PDB file of C-alpha atoms in Angstrom:
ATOM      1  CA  UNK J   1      49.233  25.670 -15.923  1.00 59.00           C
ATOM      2  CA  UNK J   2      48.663  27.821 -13.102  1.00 52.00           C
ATOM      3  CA  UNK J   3      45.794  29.628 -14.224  1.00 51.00           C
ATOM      4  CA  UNK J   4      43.601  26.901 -15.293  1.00 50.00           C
ATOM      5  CA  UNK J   5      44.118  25.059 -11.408  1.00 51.00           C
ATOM      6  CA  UNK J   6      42.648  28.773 -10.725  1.00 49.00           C
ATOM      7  CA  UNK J   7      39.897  29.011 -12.905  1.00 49.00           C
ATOM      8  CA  UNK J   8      38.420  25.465 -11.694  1.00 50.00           C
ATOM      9  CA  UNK J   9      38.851  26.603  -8.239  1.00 50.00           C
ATOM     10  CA  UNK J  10      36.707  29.385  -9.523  1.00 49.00           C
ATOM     11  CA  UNK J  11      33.761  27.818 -10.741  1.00 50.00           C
ATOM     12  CA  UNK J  12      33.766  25.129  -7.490  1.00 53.00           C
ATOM     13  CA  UNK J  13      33.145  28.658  -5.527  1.00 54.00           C
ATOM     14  CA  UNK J  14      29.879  29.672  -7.295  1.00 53.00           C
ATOM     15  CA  UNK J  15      27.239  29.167  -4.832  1.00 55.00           C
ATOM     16  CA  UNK J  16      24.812  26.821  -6.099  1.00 53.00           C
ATOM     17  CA  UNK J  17      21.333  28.451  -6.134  1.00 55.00           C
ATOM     18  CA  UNK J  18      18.264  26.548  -5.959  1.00 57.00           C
ATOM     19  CA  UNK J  19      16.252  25.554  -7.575  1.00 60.00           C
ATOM     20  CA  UNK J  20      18.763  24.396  -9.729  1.00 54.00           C
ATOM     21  CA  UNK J  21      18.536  25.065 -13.706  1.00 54.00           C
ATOM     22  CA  UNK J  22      16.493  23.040 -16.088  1.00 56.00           C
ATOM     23  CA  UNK J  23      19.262  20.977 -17.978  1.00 52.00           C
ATOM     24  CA  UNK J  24      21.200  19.815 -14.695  1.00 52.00           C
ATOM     25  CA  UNK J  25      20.031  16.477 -14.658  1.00 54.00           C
ATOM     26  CA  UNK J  26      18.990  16.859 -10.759  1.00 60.00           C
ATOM     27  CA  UNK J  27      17.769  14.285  -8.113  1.00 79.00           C
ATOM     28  CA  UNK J  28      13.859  13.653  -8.634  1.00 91.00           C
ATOM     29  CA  UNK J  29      12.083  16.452  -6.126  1.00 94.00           C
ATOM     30  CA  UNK J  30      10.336  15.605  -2.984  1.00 95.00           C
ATOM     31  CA  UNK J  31       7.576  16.953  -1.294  1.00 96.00           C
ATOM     32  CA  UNK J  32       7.129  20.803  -1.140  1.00 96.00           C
ATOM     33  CA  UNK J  33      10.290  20.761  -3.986  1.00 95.00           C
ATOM     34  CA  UNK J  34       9.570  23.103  -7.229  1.00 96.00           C
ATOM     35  CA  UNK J  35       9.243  22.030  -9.835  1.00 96.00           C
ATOM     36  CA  UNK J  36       7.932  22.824 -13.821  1.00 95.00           C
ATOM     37  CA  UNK J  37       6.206  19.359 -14.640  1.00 94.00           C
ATOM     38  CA  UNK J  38       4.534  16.262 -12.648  1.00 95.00           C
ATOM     39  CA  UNK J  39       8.060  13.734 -14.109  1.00 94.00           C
ATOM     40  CA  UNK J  40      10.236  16.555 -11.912  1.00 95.00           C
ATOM     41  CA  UNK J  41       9.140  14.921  -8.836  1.00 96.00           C
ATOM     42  CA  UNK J  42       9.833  11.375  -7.581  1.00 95.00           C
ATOM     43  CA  UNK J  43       7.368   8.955  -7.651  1.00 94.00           C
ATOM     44  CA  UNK J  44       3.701   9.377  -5.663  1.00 95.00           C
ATOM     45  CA  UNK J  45       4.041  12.950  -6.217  1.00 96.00           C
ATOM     46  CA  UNK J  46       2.795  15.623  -9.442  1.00 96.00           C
ATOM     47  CA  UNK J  47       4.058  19.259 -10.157  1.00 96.00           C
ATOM     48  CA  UNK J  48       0.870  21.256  -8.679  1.00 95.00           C
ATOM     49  CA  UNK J  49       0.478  25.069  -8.023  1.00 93.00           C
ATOM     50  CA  UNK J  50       1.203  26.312  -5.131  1.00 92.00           C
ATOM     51  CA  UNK J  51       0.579  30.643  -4.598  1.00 90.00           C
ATOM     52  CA  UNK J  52       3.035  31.460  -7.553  1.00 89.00           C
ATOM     53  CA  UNK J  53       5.046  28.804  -8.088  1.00 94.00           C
ATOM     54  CA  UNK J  54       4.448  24.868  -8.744  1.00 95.00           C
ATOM     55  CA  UNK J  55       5.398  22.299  -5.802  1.00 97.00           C
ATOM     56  CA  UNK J  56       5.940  19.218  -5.452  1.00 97.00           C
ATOM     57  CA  UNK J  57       2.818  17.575  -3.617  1.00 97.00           C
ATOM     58  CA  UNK J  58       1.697  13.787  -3.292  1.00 97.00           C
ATOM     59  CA  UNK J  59      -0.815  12.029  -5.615  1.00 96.00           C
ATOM     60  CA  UNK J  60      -4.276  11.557  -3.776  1.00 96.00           C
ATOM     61  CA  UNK J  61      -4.809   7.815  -2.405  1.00 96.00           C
ATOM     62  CA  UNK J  62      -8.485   6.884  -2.075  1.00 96.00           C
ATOM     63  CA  UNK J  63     -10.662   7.981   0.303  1.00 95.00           C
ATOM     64  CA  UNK J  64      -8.368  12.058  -0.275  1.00 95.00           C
ATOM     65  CA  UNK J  65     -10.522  14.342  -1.314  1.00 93.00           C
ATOM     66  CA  UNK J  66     -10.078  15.634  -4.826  1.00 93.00           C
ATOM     67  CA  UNK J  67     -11.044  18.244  -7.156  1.00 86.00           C
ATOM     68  CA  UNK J  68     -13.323  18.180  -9.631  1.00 77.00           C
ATOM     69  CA  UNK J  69     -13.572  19.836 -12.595  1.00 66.00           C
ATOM     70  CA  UNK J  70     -16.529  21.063 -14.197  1.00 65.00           C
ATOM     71  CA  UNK J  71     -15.441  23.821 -16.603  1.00 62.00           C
ATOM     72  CA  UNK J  72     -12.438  23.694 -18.720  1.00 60.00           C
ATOM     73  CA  UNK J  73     -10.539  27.027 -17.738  1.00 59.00           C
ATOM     74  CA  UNK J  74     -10.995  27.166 -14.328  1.00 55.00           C
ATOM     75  CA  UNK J  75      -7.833  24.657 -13.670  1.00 53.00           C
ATOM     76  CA  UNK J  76      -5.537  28.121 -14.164  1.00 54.00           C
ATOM     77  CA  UNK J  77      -7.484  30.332 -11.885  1.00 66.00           C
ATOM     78  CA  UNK J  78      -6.742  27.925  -8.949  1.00 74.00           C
ATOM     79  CA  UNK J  79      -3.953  28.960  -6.394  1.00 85.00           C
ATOM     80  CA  UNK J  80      -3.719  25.733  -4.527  1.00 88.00           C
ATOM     81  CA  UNK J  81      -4.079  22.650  -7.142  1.00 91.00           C
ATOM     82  CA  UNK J  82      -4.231  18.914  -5.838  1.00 92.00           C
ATOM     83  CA  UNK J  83      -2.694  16.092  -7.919  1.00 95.00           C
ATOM     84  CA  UNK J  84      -4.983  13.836  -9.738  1.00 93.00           C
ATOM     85  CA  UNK J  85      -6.036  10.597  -7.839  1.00 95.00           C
ATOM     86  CA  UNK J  86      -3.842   7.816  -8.015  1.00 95.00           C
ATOM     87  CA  UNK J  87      -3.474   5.014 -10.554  1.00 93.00           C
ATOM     88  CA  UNK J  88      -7.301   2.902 -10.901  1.00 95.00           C
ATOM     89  CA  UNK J  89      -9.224   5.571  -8.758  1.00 96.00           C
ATOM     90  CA  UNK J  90     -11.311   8.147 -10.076  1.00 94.00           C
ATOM     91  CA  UNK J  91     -12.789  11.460  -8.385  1.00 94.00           C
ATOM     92  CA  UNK J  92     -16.424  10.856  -7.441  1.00 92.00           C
ATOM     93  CA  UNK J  93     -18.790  12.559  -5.899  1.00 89.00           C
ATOM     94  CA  UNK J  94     -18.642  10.638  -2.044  1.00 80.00           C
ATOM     95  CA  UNK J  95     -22.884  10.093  -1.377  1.00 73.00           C
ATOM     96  CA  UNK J  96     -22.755   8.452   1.877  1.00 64.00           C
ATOM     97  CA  UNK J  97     -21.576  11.720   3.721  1.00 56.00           C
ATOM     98  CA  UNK J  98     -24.938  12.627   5.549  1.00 58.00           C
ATOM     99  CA  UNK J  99     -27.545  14.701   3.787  1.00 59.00           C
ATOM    100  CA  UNK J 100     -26.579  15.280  -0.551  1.00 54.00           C
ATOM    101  CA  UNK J 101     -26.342  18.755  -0.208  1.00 54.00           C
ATOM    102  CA  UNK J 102     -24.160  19.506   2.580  1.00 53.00           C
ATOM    103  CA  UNK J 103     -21.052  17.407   1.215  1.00 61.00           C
ATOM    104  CA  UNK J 104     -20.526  18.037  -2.006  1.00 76.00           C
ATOM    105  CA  UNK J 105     -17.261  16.161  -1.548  1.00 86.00           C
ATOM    106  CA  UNK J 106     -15.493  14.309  -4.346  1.00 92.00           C
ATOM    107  CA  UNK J 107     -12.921  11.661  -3.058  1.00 94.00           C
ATOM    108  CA  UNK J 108     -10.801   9.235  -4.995  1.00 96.00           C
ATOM    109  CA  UNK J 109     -12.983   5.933  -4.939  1.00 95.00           C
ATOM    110  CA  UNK J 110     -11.939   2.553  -6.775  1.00 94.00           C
ATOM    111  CA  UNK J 111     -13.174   2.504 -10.835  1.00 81.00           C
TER     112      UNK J 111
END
């Protein structure tokens, strides 16, 4: 009887290291959180590369600016991603920044 009040005892002591494993069913993550895939995070936020690891970071609202991608296979090279625009906008190329070639600046507009 003894040993297995000990042995719970035991595994109540083991520090809990973050971020916590896979299967443990944990709270959603917040901003700046890691994560492995955008439906780890709570809502208004996707899993997005961050240096080495993947974040956390909140879904672009219009008028954020946003990337776009031309070529497939440059998505991996990036080091800092951004999450896609939010639901009904779309990335598009923002024209009435002064003169066309200066800002080539995509921002989430309304479809």
């Amino acid at each position: 009887h003894g040993a297995t009040e000990l042995d719970e005892v035991g595994t109540e002591a083991v520090p809990r290291r973050t971020p916590a494993p896979a299967w443990v069913p944990a709270a959603k993550g917040e901003e700046g959180d890691f994560c492995l895939r955008s439906s780890d995070c709570a809502a208004g936020l996707c899993c997005a590369r961050h240096f080495w690891s993947k974040i956390c970071k909140p879904v672009l609202r219009e008028g954020q600016v946003c990337t776009r991608h031309r070529r497939k296979g440059t998505h991996g090279l990036e080091i800092f991603q951004r999450c896609q625009c939010a639901e009904g906008l779309a990335c598009r190329l923002q024209r009435e920044l002064g003169p066309a070639d200066t800002s080539r600046l995509h921002t989430c507009q309304r479809h």
